[in-house]
Coordinates of C-alpha atoms in Angstrom, one line a residue:
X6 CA 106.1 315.5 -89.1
X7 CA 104.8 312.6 -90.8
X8 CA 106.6 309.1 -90.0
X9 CA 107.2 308.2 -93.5
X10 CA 108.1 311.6 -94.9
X11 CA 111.3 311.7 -96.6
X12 CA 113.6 314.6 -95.3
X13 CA 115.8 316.3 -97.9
X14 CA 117.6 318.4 -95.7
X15 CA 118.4 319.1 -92.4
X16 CA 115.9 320.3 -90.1
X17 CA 116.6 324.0 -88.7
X18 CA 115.4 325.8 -85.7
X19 CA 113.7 329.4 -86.9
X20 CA 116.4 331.9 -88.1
X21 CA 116.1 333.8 -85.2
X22 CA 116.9 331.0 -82.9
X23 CA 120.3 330.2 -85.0
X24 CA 122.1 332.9 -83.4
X25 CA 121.5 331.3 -79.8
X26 CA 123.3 328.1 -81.2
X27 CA 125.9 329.6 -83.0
X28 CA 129.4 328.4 -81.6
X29 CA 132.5 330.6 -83.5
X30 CA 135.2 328.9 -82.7
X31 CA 134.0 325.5 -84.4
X32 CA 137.3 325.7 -86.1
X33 CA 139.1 324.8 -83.4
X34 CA 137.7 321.5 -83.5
X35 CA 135.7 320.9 -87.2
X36 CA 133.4 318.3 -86.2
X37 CA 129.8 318.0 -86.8
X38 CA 127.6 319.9 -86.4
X39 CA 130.3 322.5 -86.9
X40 CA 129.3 326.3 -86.0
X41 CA 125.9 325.0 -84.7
X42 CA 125.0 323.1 -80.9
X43 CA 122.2 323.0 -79.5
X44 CA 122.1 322.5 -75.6
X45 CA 119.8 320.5 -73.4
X46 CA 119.8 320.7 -69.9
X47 CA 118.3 318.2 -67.5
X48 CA 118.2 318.0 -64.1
X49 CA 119.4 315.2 -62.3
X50 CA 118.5 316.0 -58.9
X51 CA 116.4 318.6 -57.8
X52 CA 118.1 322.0 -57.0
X53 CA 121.3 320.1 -56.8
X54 CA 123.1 318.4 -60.4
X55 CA 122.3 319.3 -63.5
X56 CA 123.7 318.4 -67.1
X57 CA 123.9 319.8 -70.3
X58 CA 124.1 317.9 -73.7
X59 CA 125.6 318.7 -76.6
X60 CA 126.2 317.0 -79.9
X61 CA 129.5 315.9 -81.6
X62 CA 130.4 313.8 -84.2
X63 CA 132.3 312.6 -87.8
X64 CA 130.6 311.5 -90.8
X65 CA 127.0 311.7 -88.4
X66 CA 128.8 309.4 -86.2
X67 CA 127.3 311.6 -83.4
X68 CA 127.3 311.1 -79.6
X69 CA 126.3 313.3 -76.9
X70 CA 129.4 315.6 -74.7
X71 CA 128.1 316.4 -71.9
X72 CA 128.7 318.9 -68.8
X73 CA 127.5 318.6 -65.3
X74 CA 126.7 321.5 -62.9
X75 CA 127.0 321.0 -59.1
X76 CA 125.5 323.4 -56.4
X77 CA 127.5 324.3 -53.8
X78 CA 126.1 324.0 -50.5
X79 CA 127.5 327.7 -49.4
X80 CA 126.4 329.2 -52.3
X81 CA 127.4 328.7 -56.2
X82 CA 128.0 326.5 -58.7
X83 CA 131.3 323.7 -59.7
X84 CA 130.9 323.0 -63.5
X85 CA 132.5 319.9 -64.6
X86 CA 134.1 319.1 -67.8
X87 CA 132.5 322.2 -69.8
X88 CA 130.9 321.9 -73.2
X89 CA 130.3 324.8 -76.2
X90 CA 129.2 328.1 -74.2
X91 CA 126.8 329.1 -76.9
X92 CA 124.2 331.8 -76.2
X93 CA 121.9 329.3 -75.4
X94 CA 124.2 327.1 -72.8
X95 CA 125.3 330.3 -70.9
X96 CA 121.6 331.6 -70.6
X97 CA 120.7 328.0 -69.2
X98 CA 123.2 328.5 -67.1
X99 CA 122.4 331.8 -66.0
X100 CA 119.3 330.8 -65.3
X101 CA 121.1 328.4 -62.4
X102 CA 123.3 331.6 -61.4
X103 CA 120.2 333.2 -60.7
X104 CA 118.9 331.2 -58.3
X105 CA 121.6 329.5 -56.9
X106 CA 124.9 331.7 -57.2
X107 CA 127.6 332.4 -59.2
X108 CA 129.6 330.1 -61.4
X109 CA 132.5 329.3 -58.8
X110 CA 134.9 326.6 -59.9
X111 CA 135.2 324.9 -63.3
X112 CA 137.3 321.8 -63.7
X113 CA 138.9 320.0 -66.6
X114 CA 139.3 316.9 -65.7
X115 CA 141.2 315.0 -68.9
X116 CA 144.6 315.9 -70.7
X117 CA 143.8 314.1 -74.1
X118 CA 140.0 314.7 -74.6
X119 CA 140.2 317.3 -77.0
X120 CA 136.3 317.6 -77.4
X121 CA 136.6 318.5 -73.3
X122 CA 139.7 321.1 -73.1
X123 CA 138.8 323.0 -76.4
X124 CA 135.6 324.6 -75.0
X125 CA 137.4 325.5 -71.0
X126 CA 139.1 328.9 -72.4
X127 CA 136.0 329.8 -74.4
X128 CA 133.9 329.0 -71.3
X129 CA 136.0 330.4 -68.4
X130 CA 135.7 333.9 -70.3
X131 CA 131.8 334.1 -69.6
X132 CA 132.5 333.4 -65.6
X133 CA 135.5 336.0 -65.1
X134 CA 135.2 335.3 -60.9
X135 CA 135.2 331.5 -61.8
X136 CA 138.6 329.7 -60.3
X137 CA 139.7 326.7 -63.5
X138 CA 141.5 323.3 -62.1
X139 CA 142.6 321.3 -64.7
X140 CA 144.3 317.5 -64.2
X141 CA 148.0 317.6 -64.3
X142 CA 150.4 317.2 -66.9
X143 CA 148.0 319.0 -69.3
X144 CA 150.0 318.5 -73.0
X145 CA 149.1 319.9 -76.5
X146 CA 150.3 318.9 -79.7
X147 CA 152.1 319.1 -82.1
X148 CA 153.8 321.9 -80.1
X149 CA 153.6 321.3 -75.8
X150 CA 152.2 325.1 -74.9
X151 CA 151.5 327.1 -71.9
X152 CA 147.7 326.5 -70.7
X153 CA 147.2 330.5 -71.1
X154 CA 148.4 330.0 -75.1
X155 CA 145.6 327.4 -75.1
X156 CA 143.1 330.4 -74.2
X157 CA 142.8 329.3 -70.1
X158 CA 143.2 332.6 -68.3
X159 CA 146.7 332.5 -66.4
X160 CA 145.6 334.3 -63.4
X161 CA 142.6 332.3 -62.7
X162 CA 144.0 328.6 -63.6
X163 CA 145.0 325.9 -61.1
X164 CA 146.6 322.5 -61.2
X165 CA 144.3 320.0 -59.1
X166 CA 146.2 319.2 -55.8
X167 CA 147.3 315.5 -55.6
X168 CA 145.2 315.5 -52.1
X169 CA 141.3 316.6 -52.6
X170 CA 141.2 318.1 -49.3
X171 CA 143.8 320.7 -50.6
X172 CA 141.4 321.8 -53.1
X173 CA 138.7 324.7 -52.0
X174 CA 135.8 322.3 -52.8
X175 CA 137.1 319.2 -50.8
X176 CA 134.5 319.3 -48.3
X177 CA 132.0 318.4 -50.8
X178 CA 133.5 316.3 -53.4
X179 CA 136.6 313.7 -53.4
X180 CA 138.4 313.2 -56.4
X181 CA 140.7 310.6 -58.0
X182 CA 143.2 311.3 -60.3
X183 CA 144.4 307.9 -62.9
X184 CA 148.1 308.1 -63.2
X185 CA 149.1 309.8 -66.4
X186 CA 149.3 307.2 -69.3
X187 CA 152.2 307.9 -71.5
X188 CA 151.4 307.1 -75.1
X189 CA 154.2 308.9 -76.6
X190 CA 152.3 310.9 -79.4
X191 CA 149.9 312.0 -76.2
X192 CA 148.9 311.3 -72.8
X193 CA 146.3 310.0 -71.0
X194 CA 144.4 310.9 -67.8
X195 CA 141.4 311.7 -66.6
X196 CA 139.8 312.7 -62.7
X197 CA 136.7 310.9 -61.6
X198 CA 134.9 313.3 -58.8
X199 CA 132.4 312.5 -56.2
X200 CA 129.8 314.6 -54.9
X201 CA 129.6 313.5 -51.0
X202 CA 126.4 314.3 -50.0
X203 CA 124.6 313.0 -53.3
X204 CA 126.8 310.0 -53.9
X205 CA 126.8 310.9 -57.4
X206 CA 130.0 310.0 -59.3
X207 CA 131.5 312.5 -62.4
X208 CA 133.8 310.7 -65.0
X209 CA 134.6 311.5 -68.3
X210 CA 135.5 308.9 -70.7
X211 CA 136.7 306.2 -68.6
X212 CA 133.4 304.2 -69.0
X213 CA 130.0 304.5 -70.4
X214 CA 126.5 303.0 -70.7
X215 CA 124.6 302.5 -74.3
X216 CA 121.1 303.5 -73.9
X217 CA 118.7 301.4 -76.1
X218 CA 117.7 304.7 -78.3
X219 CA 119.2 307.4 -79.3
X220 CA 120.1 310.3 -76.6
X221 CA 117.7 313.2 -76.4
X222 CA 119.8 315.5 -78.3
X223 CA 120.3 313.4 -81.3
X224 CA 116.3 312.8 -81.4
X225 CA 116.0 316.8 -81.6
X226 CA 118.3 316.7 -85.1
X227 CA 117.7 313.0 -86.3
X228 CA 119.7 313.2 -90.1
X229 CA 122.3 311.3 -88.6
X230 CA 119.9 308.5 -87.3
X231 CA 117.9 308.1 -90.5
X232 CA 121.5 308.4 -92.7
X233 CA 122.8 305.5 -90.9
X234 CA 119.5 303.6 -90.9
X235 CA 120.3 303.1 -94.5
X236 CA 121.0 299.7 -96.1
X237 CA 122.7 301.8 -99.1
X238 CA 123.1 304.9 -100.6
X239 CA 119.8 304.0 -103.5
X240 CA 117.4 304.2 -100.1
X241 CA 115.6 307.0 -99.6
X242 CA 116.2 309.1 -95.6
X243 CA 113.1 307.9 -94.4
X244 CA 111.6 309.6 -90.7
X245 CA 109.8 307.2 -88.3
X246 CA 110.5 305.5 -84.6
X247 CA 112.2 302.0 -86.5
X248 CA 115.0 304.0 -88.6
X249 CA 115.6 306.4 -85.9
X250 CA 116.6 303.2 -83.5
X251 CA 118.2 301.6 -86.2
X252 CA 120.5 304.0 -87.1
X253 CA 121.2 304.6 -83.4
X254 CA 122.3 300.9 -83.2
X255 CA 124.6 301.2 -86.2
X256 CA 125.8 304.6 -84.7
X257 CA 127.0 302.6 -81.3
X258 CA 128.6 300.1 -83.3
X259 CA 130.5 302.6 -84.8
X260 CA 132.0 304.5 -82.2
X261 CA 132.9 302.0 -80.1
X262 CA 134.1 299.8 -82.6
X263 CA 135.2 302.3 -85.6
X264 CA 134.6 299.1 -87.7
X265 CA 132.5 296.2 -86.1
X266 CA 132.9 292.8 -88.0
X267 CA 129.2 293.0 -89.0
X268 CA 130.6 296.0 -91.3
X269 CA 132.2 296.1 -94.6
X270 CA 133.2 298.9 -96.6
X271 CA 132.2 298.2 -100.5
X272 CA 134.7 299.0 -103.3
X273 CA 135.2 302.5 -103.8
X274 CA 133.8 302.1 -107.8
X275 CA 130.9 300.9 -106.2
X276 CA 130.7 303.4 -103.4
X277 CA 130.8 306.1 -106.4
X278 CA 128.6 304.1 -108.1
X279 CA 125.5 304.0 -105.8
X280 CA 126.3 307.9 -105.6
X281 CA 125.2 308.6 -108.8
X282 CA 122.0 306.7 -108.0
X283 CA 121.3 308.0 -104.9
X284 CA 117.7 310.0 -104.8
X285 CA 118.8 312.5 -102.4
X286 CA 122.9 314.0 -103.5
X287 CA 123.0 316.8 -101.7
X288 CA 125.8 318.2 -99.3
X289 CA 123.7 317.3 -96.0
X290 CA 123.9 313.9 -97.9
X291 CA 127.5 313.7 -99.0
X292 CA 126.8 314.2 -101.9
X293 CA 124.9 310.4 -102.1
X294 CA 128.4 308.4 -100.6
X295 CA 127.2 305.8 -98.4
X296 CA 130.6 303.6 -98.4
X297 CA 129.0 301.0 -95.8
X298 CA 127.2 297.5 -96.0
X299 CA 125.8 296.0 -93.1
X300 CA 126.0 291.9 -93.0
X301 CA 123.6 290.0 -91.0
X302 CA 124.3 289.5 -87.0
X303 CA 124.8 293.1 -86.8
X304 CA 121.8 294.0 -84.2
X305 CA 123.1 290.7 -82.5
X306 CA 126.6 292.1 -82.3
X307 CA 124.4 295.7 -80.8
X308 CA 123.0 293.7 -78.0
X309 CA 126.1 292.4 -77.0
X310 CA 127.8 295.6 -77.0
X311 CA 125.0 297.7 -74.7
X312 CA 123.9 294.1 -72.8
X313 CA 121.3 296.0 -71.1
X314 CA 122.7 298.9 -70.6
X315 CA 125.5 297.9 -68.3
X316 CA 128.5 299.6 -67.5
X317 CA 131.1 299.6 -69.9
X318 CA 135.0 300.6 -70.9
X319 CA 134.5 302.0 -74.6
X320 CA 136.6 299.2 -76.9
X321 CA 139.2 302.0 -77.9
X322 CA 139.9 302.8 -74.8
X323 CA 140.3 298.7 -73.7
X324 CA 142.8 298.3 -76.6
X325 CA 144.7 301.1 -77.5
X326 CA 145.0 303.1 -73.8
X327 CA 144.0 301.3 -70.1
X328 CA 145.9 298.5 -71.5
X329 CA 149.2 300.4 -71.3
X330 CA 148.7 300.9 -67.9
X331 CA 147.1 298.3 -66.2
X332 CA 147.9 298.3 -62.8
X333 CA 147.8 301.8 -62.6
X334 CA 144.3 302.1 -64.1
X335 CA 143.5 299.0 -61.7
X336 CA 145.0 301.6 -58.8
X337 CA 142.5 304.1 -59.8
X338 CA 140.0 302.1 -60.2
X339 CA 140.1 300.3 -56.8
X340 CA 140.1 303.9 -55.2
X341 CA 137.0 305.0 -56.8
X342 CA 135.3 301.6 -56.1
X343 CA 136.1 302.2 -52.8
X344 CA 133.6 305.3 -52.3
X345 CA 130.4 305.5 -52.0
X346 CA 128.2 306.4 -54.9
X347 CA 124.7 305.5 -56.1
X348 CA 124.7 306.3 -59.7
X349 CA 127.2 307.7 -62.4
X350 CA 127.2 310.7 -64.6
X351 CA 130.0 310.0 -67.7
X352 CA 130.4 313.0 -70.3
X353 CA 129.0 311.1 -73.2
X354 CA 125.7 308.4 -73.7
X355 CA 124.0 307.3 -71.1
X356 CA 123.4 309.5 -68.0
X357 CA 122.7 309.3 -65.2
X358 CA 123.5 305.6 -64.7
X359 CA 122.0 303.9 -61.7
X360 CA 125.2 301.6 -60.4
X361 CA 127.1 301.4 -57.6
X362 CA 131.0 300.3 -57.1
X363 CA 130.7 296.3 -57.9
X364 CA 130.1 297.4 -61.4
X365 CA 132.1 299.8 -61.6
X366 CA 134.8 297.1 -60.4
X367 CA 133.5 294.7 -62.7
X368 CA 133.4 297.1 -65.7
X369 CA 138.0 296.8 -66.0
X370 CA 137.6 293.1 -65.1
X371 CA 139.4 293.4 -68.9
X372 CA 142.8 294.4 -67.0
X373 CA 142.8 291.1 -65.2
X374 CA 143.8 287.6 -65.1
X375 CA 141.9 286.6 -62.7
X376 CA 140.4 283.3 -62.8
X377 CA 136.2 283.6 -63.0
X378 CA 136.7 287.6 -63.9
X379 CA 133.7 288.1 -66.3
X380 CA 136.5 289.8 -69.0
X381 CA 134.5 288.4 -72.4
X382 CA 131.2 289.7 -72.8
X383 CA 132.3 291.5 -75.8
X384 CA 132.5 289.4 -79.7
X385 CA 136.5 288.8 -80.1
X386 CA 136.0 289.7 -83.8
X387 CA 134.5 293.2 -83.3
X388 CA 138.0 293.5 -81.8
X389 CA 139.6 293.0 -85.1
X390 CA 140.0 296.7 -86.6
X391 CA 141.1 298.0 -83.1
X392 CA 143.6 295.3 -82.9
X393 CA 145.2 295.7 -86.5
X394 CA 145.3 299.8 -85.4
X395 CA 146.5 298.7 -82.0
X396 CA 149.2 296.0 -83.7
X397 CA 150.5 298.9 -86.3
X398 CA 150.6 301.5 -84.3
X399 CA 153.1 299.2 -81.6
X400 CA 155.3 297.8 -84.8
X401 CA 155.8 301.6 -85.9
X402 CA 156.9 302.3 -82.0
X403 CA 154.5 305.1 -82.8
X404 CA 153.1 304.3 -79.5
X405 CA 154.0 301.8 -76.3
X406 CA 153.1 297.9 -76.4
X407 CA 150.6 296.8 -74.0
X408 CA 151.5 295.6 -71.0
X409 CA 150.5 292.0 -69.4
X410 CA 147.0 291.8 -67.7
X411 CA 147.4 292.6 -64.0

């Protein structure tokens, strides 16, 4: 494609290929890109870890959800944290089961992240000899149902044991499990495993890394890049290296923050207003609305956010969750810390993260008091929005107050 060639609609793969990415129960969770995922997988170390991207997102606020695949050393495969089993994904996958053995174990290791437990029943289905752990105190909502309502078979499922060595894969991997945070609507949790021999650490949301462009899989379908790359809705969706990094940027800033203080959101008049002028209106578009206006400082307030790719708790998670619990995320974190692990593999951004337990340490220094704790790398104001949600959520008693730092 040319680099200045304007792109009017979404790029599809060739018809035939659209059945391999077709996912049917995108209703369950009706998020972009809806009834369509691609899958990339990459492998992390050579006949040993592999992951597998997909894409997820709201208003092309789009991040990668990623699952990692572990080979056994007597034979077989641990999947961690599964993603959409599309044609596509379970034929990668089967490509691994060829070589390397059946699909053994396959852990869930959150109770909130819906974008993790939606796609375990789905998946568990296509590996029928495949034993499912999930972390404890699994919860649904608005109704609290049996796991086998929630599609995981009932014969094959499992509740992680409190002690890793109970588990049947204990030998090879450790595992810590953060103490369930109550938030009254929900709970939180979430199990961070280590792979022994490759000192490779699995977690799932508790922290991230922001890679200075945009993920692989986004780069493969760049409409969201180039839609957010926008100043306002009159500018044309424009294809080259600058917009795709630029909208990435704005992307990050968005789904850490939800609304950075680099960000306003214009009138609604003149929101409808630009629509009308807007040279491309079309559904992929929505329909020209482009309620967003960027002020200066914004790529400043980027920066500060990914600082070089470092280890980081996502914002929400830092205001509206850990903080509820913060000597029993502190617990948790001082456990992991504890082992011995050369890089990270999250479920989402950057991966795999070359790092070892200092930073991982260093990355909740947020929980703390401590005196010379390195706790405000991050711009107070982009704080502001989660704050306000954080402060009207507590008034309502719809959830807990935060607690004191440790």
């Amino acid at each position: 494609m040319d680099d200045h060639q304007n792109i009017t609609k979404l790029e599809l793969a060739d018809p035939k290929d659209q059945k391999d990415f077709f996912w049917r129960f995108w209703y369950a969770l009706p998020i972009y890109p809806y009834s369509r995922r691609r899958t990339i997988r990459k492998e992390v170390i050579k006949d040993t870890i592999w992951t597998f991207d997909q894409l997820q997102g709201i208003f092309y606020v789009v991040v990668p959800v990623r699952m990692t695949v572990v080979r056994l050393e007597a034979g077989g495969l641990l999947v961690y944290a599964p993603v959409a089993p599309t044609k596509e994904c379970i034929e990668l996958i089967n490509e691994l089961v060829a070589e390397y053995g059946s699909v053994k174990y396959i852990i869930l290791p959150t109770i909130s992240g819906l974008e993790h437990k939606v796609f375990v029943g789905p998946f568990s289905r296509c590996f029928p000899s495949a034993e499912v752990f999930v972390t404890p105190n699994q919860w649904s909502f608005p109704v609290n149902l049996p796991l086998s309502w929630l599609g995981l078979p009932a014969k094959r499922t499992k509740i992680l044991p409190a002690d890793s060595n109970k588990a049947p894969f204990g030998k090879e991997f450790d595992y810590a499990i953060l103490d369930t945070i109550d938030l009254r609507l929900g709970k939180f949790a979430e199990v961070a495993f280590l792979h022994k021999s490759s000192k490779t650490l699995l977690v799932t949301d508790s922290v991230v890394s922001i890679p200075a462009e945009a993920p692989e899989i986004i780069q493969i379908e760049p409409y969201p890049l180039l839609f957010h790359a926008r100043d306002s809705a009159t500018e044309a969706i424009v294809d080259n290296p600058v917009n795709r990094r630029r909208g990435w940027q704005r992307i990050a800033l968005f789904a850490m923050y939800f609304q950075p203080s680099t960000l306003e959101v214009p009138a609604w008049g003149q929101v409808f207003g630009e629509a009308k002028k807007a040279p491309n209106p079309s559904k992929e578009n929505y329909f020209g609305l482009y309620p967003f206006k960027w002020k200066d400082g914004w790529l400043e307030s980027f920066e500060k956010l990914r600082g070089n790719g470092r280890l980081l708790v996502a914002p929400v998670l830092q205001s509206l969750i850990l903080n509820r619990a913060p000597q029993e995320t502190l617990n948790w974190v001082e456990k992991v810390a504890s082992w011995d692990f050369q890089q990270i593999i999250p479920c989402h951004l950057a991966a795999p993260i070359q790092i070892e337990s200092k930073e991982f340490r260093e990355a909740f220094a947020f929980l703390s008091s401590k005196p010379g704790e390195n706790v405000g790398f991050l711009p107070d104001e982009d704080f502001q929005i989660l704050r306000d949600i954080d402060a009207g959520l507590s008034w309502l008693r719809i959830v807990p107050s935060a607690k004191q730092k440790v």
